Structures are given as C-alpha cells and as structure tokens.
C-alpha cells in the first residue's frame, strides 16, 4: 500500500483496521497522514488504559471498606493490595507480546473486555463473612488491569516518531495513571454517599465504562502491520544490558508511584489512626498524590525531550530521596502536615520520573541503531514491556516493605529508610551509565 492511498481516509487501512504503510519518521507522511491517525489511537488507548489502572488498583480502595466485620488486620490488608500488583506486573510481559501477536487494536479490545471479570466479581462477592482466601483470589483477578499499561505503551510507541515519543508516551501513561486517582475519588463518593457497607458499588460503577472502552477500541483504533512483524523483540531485548538498567530505574519511579498508590490510604489509617478514625477521612486525601503524579507525568516526558532523559531522571531521583527523607522525619515527629508534604512530593517526582525514564528507552535504542528506525522501534517496544513489568513489581515491594515494617516495628520508618537507600542507588546508576564521561557512554540519552 502506498502513501498516496493512505492519504485517502477510505483507503488508509486494509483488511479492516490494519495499516500496512506507516512511516512516522517521514515528516511529510507524518504531517499529512500520520499525526491524525496516531492522535486518534492515542485517545482511545488512554481511555482503555485509564480504566485498566482503575480496575488494577480497585483494592487500594476496597480495603478501606473492610471493617471489623471482615476480621482482617493491617498486615492482611497490605497483602490484599500486594497481590494485584504482583499479578499485574507478571502479566505485563505477555501483554507486550500480545501487541505483536494480535495487533494493537485487537489486543486492546481483548484486554479491555477482560476487565469485566474482576469488576463483576468484586461487585457481587464482597460481603461480610466472605473468606480471606476468596478475597485474595478476587484481588488476584484484578491484576489483569495492570497488564494493559504494557501493551498500550508498546502500541503507542510504534505510532509516534522518535522526536515525539517522550510526549506521546508521557500523555498515554499519564492518562492511564489518572485511573488510580479517579478510582479513589469514586471510592470517596461511595463512602460519603452509601457508607462503608457497600464496596460492590465501587466495582459496579466501572462495568459500563469497561464496555465503552471496549467498543471505542473496536471502532476507532488501528493495528500496524509492521508492529505485528517485529518478531523475537523480547528475546533480543533481554540480552541488552540497558534493558535491565532501565528496569531498575523504573522500579524507582513507577514502582514507587503504583506502590504508594496502593498503600497510601492504609498507611495513613495505621500511622495516624487518631486523625483518620474512619475510611472516609483517609479517602479525602488518598486521591491527591496519584492525581498530581499522573498529571505531571507528561511534563516529565516533555522535559526529557527538551533536556535529555538521563539528566531529568538523575535529578528526579535526588528529589525523591529528599521527599522520602521528609516523610521519615515527619513520621518520627508525628507531624501529619509535614508527612503529607513529603508523600505528595514523592508522588509528583515519581510521576516526572515515569515520563523521563520512558523517554530514555526509545532514545537509547535509536542511538544504538543509527539509521535503522525499525530495529530501534522493535527493541524499544520490547524493553518497554520488560521494564514495565519489573517496574510494576516495585509496587509489590513497596507494599511488602510497609507490611514488614509495621509487623516488626509498628511504624513504617524502616520502609522509608529502604526507599531512601534505593533512590540513592538509582542516582548513582543513572550518573554512572548515562551521564559520566566515558568511552562507552551513549551521548544524548
């Protein structure tokens, strides 16, 4: 299929929603044909991913409804939020493969429709007297929402030229991340209007939204033939040292964001029990951090486009270590205002770092494969899947760190010290690999 036929809207696809000719690095093609198609796919990708994030983080809100009638202690609740984070992180690998196997549009339809399973189950099965095993299984099923991010990012990465990837991936991820804050606002609404006795309403609200996301993907998204033909990308990416370095850095950014998103409400209720005696009081604050962290993620991508991803990531980890230090100090002083300032700073900087690290990935492989845009895109799409999976596992580690800290010391201070040490490690790795002058340095990451 030629670019000329692509310029006619009625002929831009073949075999339904498949696009055979896609050349985003060609400025003329992009300006006349590519940009509107990419923008439309981005919009519906964001919507589907947004709902996926909401379903994935359902249990960050549902645990607030599990009062004395459910007989679950704080350690048990932290486990309920760690389980979907774990399942979601594992699913990100096959979800990335799925884009190449089925096509971005086709897999978005499938992955969106799968969200109905955890939403319907949670809407009807969470009642006093339900076994803890059943709750663990319901939480695990919600993990399917975590896989959507990897397939969505790999798909959008293929649509945009290298010069716009930081912005596009930042917008896509930020819109998806907003699902965490949106869910917590839904939880606040249900708690305020219906009370803590109706957790199923939270999940039920998302059922029609999931249907809309599925229909929107089917009607308005496209598959790229070239993305489907990018074989063995995951295998080749796994052999690249930069893949594992970026996965480590993404644990620090996205792992922090999703881990804190799952845990924030519980930490407030346990650490400052006198200030948050009811779930609704905690819910008034829990949405703020994820909201700001999500909104600022595209800023991180845009700053990385302008200043360089490695430079932004380096200083961002410095800021995250400072934010965690403020939280630790506030915890020891029992200062709720200072605690909130530090925690919200952590959300904001994790959002900026999410954008800057994802900008680094396509840039690294563009520099390693000069003149071969297809190879750079093939590897960067695979690395996005690997880094996204391992980064999401960081959310599990955050919740387990909080759980162990409370079990061993009755405070979260040990967890905060671990976070500071990890951010310091990320500062050093970013400098040593991407900023330090050396003969092996990839200039311009």
XYZ file of C-alpha atoms in Angstrom:
445
model
C 0.000 0.000 0.000
C 1.391 3.438 -0.931
C 1.428 6.699 0.948
C -0.864 8.161 -1.720
C -3.610 5.679 -0.996
C -3.096 6.152 2.708
C -3.891 9.829 2.325
C -7.432 8.935 1.265
C -9.294 8.213 4.522
C -11.404 5.488 2.924
C -8.278 3.599 1.836
C -5.866 4.160 4.692
C -6.405 0.659 6.082
C -6.641 -2.789 4.577
C -8.397 -5.881 5.898
C -10.461 -3.834 8.305
C -8.320 -1.833 10.721
C -4.841 -2.928 9.593
C -2.406 -0.236 8.341
C 0.319 -1.559 6.054
C 2.304 1.619 5.391
C 3.436 3.535 8.473
C 6.422 5.936 8.330
C 6.295 8.317 11.313
C 9.907 9.487 10.824
C 8.969 10.773 7.344
C 7.996 14.403 8.078
C 5.723 14.752 5.034
C 3.922 11.492 5.791
C 3.563 12.449 9.441
C 2.212 15.939 8.774
C -0.258 14.889 6.078
C -1.373 11.445 7.209
C 0.277 10.021 10.299
C -0.434 12.573 13.030
C -4.277 12.440 12.933
C -4.297 8.632 12.930
C -1.759 8.446 15.767
C -3.700 11.013 17.802
C -6.964 9.061 17.435
C -5.294 5.841 18.532
C -3.659 7.659 21.436
C -7.006 8.986 22.686
C -8.691 5.588 22.814
C -5.551 3.921 24.134
C -5.578 6.372 27.049
C -9.229 5.682 27.819
C -8.778 1.921 27.853
C -5.577 2.129 29.892
C -7.230 4.553 32.322
C -9.990 2.042 33.077
C -7.363 -0.697 33.327
C -5.469 1.215 36.008
C -8.692 1.795 37.930
C -9.523 -1.888 37.947
C -5.931 -2.812 38.822
C -5.964 -0.545 41.866
C -9.519 -1.399 42.973
C -8.194 -2.963 46.140
C -6.425 0.187 47.264
C -9.962 1.474 47.867
C -11.820 -1.741 48.654
C -9.615 -2.436 51.703
C -10.970 0.792 53.209
C -14.403 -0.872 53.227
C -13.180 -3.981 55.045
C -14.125 -3.029 58.599
C -14.335 -5.167 61.775
C -16.973 -7.448 60.219
C -14.319 -8.850 57.878
C -11.766 -9.610 60.659
C -8.695 -8.573 58.651
C -5.705 -6.906 60.324
C -3.499 -4.236 58.653
C -0.916 -6.841 57.549
C -3.683 -8.790 55.827
C -4.869 -5.670 54.033
C -1.365 -4.863 52.781
C -1.246 -8.381 51.338
C -4.569 -7.792 49.566
C -3.064 -4.773 47.805
C 0.238 -6.529 47.050
C -1.430 -9.437 45.238
C -2.962 -7.485 42.303
C 0.279 -5.518 41.995
C 2.164 -8.814 41.650
C -0.244 -10.337 39.131
C -0.309 -7.146 37.090
C 3.481 -6.982 36.951
C 3.730 -10.592 35.740
C 1.066 -10.059 33.065
C 2.925 -7.130 31.533
C 5.339 -9.466 29.734
C 2.715 -11.488 27.808
C 0.657 -8.344 27.248
C 3.624 -6.767 25.465
C 3.985 -9.894 23.307
C 0.275 -9.718 22.530
C 0.608 -6.454 20.580
C 2.992 -8.105 18.104
C 0.908 -11.287 18.018
C -2.607 -9.880 17.620
C -2.178 -6.186 16.721
C -2.518 -3.163 18.998
C -6.198 -2.525 18.322
C -7.202 -6.163 18.548
C -5.396 -6.697 21.824
C -6.818 -3.504 23.305
C -10.315 -4.884 22.617
C -9.445 -8.176 24.324
C -7.638 -6.645 27.293
C -10.412 -4.100 27.891
C -13.124 -6.756 27.810
C -11.173 -8.902 30.328
C -11.611 -6.118 32.883
C -15.256 -7.130 33.197
C -14.257 -10.276 35.105
C -12.741 -8.622 38.225
C -15.284 -5.796 38.156
C -18.302 -8.116 38.095
C -16.843 -10.489 40.702
C -15.977 -7.665 43.103
C -19.374 -6.037 42.579
C -21.256 -9.094 43.834
C -18.993 -11.226 46.037
C -17.553 -8.859 48.668
C -19.785 -9.285 51.710
C -19.173 -9.755 55.466
C -18.419 -13.417 56.098
C -16.573 -13.948 52.808
C -13.389 -15.946 53.360
C -9.987 -14.284 53.211
C -8.978 -16.817 50.532
C -11.840 -15.618 48.343
C -10.757 -12.011 48.830
C -7.183 -12.914 47.845
C -8.474 -14.582 44.676
C -10.659 -11.566 43.833
C -7.667 -9.278 44.350
C -5.510 -11.501 42.133
C -8.041 -11.367 39.276
C -7.936 -7.555 39.421
C -4.296 -7.866 38.347
C -5.428 -8.132 34.700
C -5.787 -4.360 34.748
C -2.055 -3.994 35.325
C -1.160 -5.673 32.052
C -2.972 -3.046 29.962
C -0.251 -0.488 30.545
C 2.500 -2.536 28.865
C 0.510 -3.353 25.743
C -0.773 0.210 25.474
C 2.714 1.722 25.747
C 4.227 -0.744 23.263
C 1.417 0.043 20.829
C 1.661 3.839 21.087
C 5.463 3.671 20.889
C 5.074 2.258 17.355
C 2.752 5.075 16.226
C 4.937 8.101 17.084
C 8.254 9.428 15.693
C 11.297 9.432 17.958
C 11.199 13.212 18.450
C 7.687 12.975 19.973
C 7.893 9.705 21.877
C 8.590 11.343 25.241
C 5.474 13.488 24.934
C 3.259 10.738 23.481
C 4.302 8.058 25.952
C 4.002 10.563 28.787
C 0.469 11.541 27.774
C -0.537 7.915 27.290
C 0.896 6.793 30.619
C -0.273 9.891 32.498
C -3.833 9.454 31.277
C -3.695 5.829 32.344
C -2.161 6.643 35.720
C -5.048 9.032 36.362
C -7.152 5.915 36.734
C -5.630 5.493 40.206
C -6.811 8.927 41.354
C -10.169 8.558 39.586
C -10.828 5.268 41.345
C -10.063 6.800 44.719
C -12.472 9.640 44.002
C -15.111 7.050 43.114
C -14.342 5.323 46.410
C -14.680 8.607 48.290
C -18.054 9.226 46.607
C -19.352 5.774 47.528
C -18.106 6.054 51.125
C -19.659 9.511 51.537
C -22.996 8.686 49.909
C -23.598 4.985 50.626
C -21.279 4.292 53.560
C -18.627 1.648 54.147
C -21.101 -1.215 53.838
C -21.337 -1.168 50.038
C -17.925 -1.945 48.470
C -19.559 -3.607 45.452
C -20.845 -0.254 44.216
C -17.258 0.904 43.554
C -16.621 -2.006 41.197
C -20.114 -1.811 39.707
C -19.608 1.788 38.570
C -16.814 0.597 36.275
C -18.808 -2.071 34.435
C -20.434 0.297 31.870
C -17.140 2.196 31.499
C -15.366 -1.045 30.604
C -17.982 -1.722 27.930
C -17.447 1.774 26.490
C -13.667 1.302 26.438
C -14.056 -1.993 24.577
C -16.428 -0.507 21.995
C -14.265 2.599 21.494
C -11.202 0.454 20.838
C -13.090 -1.673 18.324
C -14.493 1.275 16.413
C -11.676 3.816 16.387
C -8.287 2.129 16.826
C -5.953 0.554 14.251
C -3.363 -2.208 14.004
C 0.074 -1.612 12.485
C 1.297 -4.451 10.267
C 4.936 -3.574 10.929
C 4.406 -3.822 14.699
C 2.984 -7.311 14.258
C 6.021 -8.340 12.220
C 8.538 -7.331 14.903
C 9.455 -10.865 15.986
C 11.770 -12.001 18.791
C 11.988 -8.484 20.183
C 11.647 -9.635 23.784
C 14.385 -12.252 23.408
C 16.804 -9.778 21.836
C 15.955 -7.061 24.347
C 16.645 -9.430 27.255
C 20.257 -9.698 26.029
C 20.745 -5.934 26.251
C 22.337 -4.585 29.420
C 20.419 -1.321 29.056
C 17.158 -3.267 29.385
C 17.940 -4.275 32.952
C 19.346 -0.883 33.890
C 16.152 0.813 32.737
C 14.079 -1.820 34.559
C 15.931 -0.959 37.783
C 15.300 2.768 37.298
C 11.640 2.125 36.524
C 11.242 0.238 39.801
C 12.234 3.507 41.464
C 9.771 5.653 39.512
C 6.711 3.635 38.529
C 7.193 1.081 41.305
C 7.042 3.943 43.784
C 4.004 5.519 42.121
C 1.876 2.379 41.983
C 3.113 1.053 45.325
C 2.318 4.286 47.136
C -0.993 4.469 45.268
C -1.974 1.060 46.648
C -0.667 1.715 50.169
C -1.230 5.423 50.919
C -4.701 5.126 52.415
C -3.750 2.214 54.641
C -0.545 3.881 55.812
C -2.485 6.996 56.813
C -5.020 4.946 58.780
C -2.333 2.935 60.594
C 0.329 5.605 61.132
C -2.077 8.429 62.027
C -5.012 6.464 63.414
C -6.106 9.356 65.636
C -6.561 11.620 62.602
C -8.174 9.030 60.305
C -10.624 7.172 62.500
C -12.952 6.402 59.574
C -12.224 5.315 55.990
C -13.886 8.388 54.510
C -11.431 10.670 56.326
C -8.500 8.880 54.699
C -10.259 8.836 51.321
C -10.413 12.628 51.312
C -6.604 12.667 50.917
C -5.609 9.443 49.165
C -6.550 10.623 45.665
C -4.408 13.779 45.792
C -0.979 12.156 45.414
C -1.898 9.852 42.489
C -3.746 12.730 40.821
C -0.743 15.058 40.883
C 1.679 12.275 39.978
C -0.430 11.325 36.968
C -0.979 14.878 35.719
C 2.720 15.691 35.863
C 3.935 12.554 34.071
C 3.674 14.158 30.592
C 5.763 17.028 31.977
C 8.495 14.527 32.754
C 8.363 13.282 29.165
C 8.396 16.803 27.750
C 11.312 17.851 29.991
C 13.188 14.753 28.836
C 12.507 15.670 25.195
C 13.986 19.105 25.861
C 16.780 18.477 28.414
C 17.587 14.801 27.991
C 16.007 11.852 29.758
C 19.051 10.844 31.775
C 19.611 14.327 33.185
C 15.978 14.704 34.240
C 15.945 11.192 35.727
C 19.138 11.835 37.722
C 17.881 14.980 39.421
C 14.453 13.463 39.869
C 15.866 10.602 41.956
C 17.740 13.146 44.054
C 14.394 14.842 44.697
C 12.703 11.512 45.507
C 15.372 10.707 48.099
C 14.748 14.133 49.636
C 10.985 13.525 49.648
C 11.392 10.160 51.362
C 13.667 11.806 53.941
C 10.944 14.372 54.692
C 8.417 11.546 55.157
C 10.796 9.739 57.536
C 11.347 12.912 59.572
C 7.615 13.632 59.686
C 6.909 10.083 60.841
C 9.339 10.445 63.736
C 7.951 13.880 64.663
C 4.346 12.644 64.258
C 3.697 15.665 62.035
C 0.802 14.980 59.674
C 1.217 18.203 57.601
C 4.929 17.540 57.000
C 4.134 13.887 56.269
C 1.600 14.851 53.602
C 4.050 17.322 52.015
C 6.723 14.630 51.764
C 4.386 11.953 50.449
C 2.799 14.212 47.836
C 6.309 15.227 46.721
C 7.086 11.527 46.276
C 4.021 11.097 44.061
C 4.910 14.174 41.993
C 8.529 13.197 41.435
C 7.642 9.576 40.728
C 5.342 10.935 38.004
C 8.083 13.082 36.492
C 10.485 10.144 36.626
C 7.956 7.866 34.934
C 7.920 10.222 31.963
C 11.681 10.768 31.789
C 12.640 7.080 32.066
C 10.225 6.088 29.305
C 11.728 8.756 27.079
C 15.166 7.260 27.705
C 14.217 3.815 26.359
C 13.497 4.667 22.691
C 16.366 7.168 22.707
C 18.864 4.541 23.880
C 17.981 2.171 21.062
C 17.825 4.922 18.467
C 21.441 5.776 19.388
C 22.483 2.122 19.366
C 20.890 1.561 15.941
C 21.595 4.720 13.912
C 19.848 4.706 10.569
C 17.705 1.681 11.425
C 14.449 3.056 12.806
C 12.700 -0.315 12.549
C 15.287 -2.090 14.707
C 15.256 0.724 17.261
C 11.461 0.587 17.441
C 11.431 -3.226 17.676
C 13.834 -3.301 20.617
C 12.448 -0.273 22.447
C 8.911 -1.693 22.276
C 10.147 -4.934 23.854
C 12.146 -3.098 26.526
C 9.095 -1.030 27.423
C 7.313 -4.300 28.179
C 10.157 -5.737 30.265
C 10.812 -2.514 32.168
C 7.088 -2.004 32.717
C 6.729 -5.489 34.192
C 9.706 -5.205 36.519
C 8.801 -1.633 37.442
C 5.294 -2.730 38.401
C 6.830 -5.403 40.608
C 8.277 -2.474 42.557
C 4.712 -1.800 43.666
C 4.676 -5.231 45.271
C 7.961 -4.500 47.040
C 6.623 -1.195 48.390
C 3.578 -2.878 49.932
C 5.641 -5.742 51.338
C 8.124 -3.228 52.791
C 5.296 -1.404 54.559
C 3.804 -4.692 55.768
C 7.093 -5.972 57.175
C 7.964 -2.620 58.744
C 4.641 -2.419 60.585
C 4.877 -6.066 61.673
C 8.419 -5.711 63.004
C 8.464 -2.148 64.357
C 4.806 -0.939 64.449
C 5.853 2.013 62.236
C 6.768 2.471 58.576
C 10.153 4.062 59.336
C 12.177 1.030 58.238
C 10.362 1.082 54.892
C 11.188 4.775 54.370
C 14.890 4.122 55.060
C 14.832 1.334 52.454
C 13.224 3.708 49.918
C 15.892 6.377 50.517
C 18.665 3.818 50.010
C 17.106 2.578 46.777
C 16.694 6.089 45.362
C 20.354 6.775 46.190
C 21.283 3.649 44.233
C 19.242 4.903 41.247
C 21.020 8.280 41.405
C 24.386 6.526 41.218
C 23.372 4.141 38.404
C 21.920 6.935 36.252
C 25.093 9.000 36.645
C 27.492 6.081 36.139
C 25.838 4.690 33.000
C 24.338 7.688 31.203
C 25.938 10.906 32.490
C 29.518 10.104 33.494
C 32.091 10.836 30.794
C 33.427 7.580 29.387
C 34.273 5.973 26.098
C 31.193 3.718 26.274
C 28.708 6.451 27.124
C 25.704 6.872 24.802
C 25.783 10.629 24.284
C 22.364 12.255 24.187
C 20.230 9.795 26.184
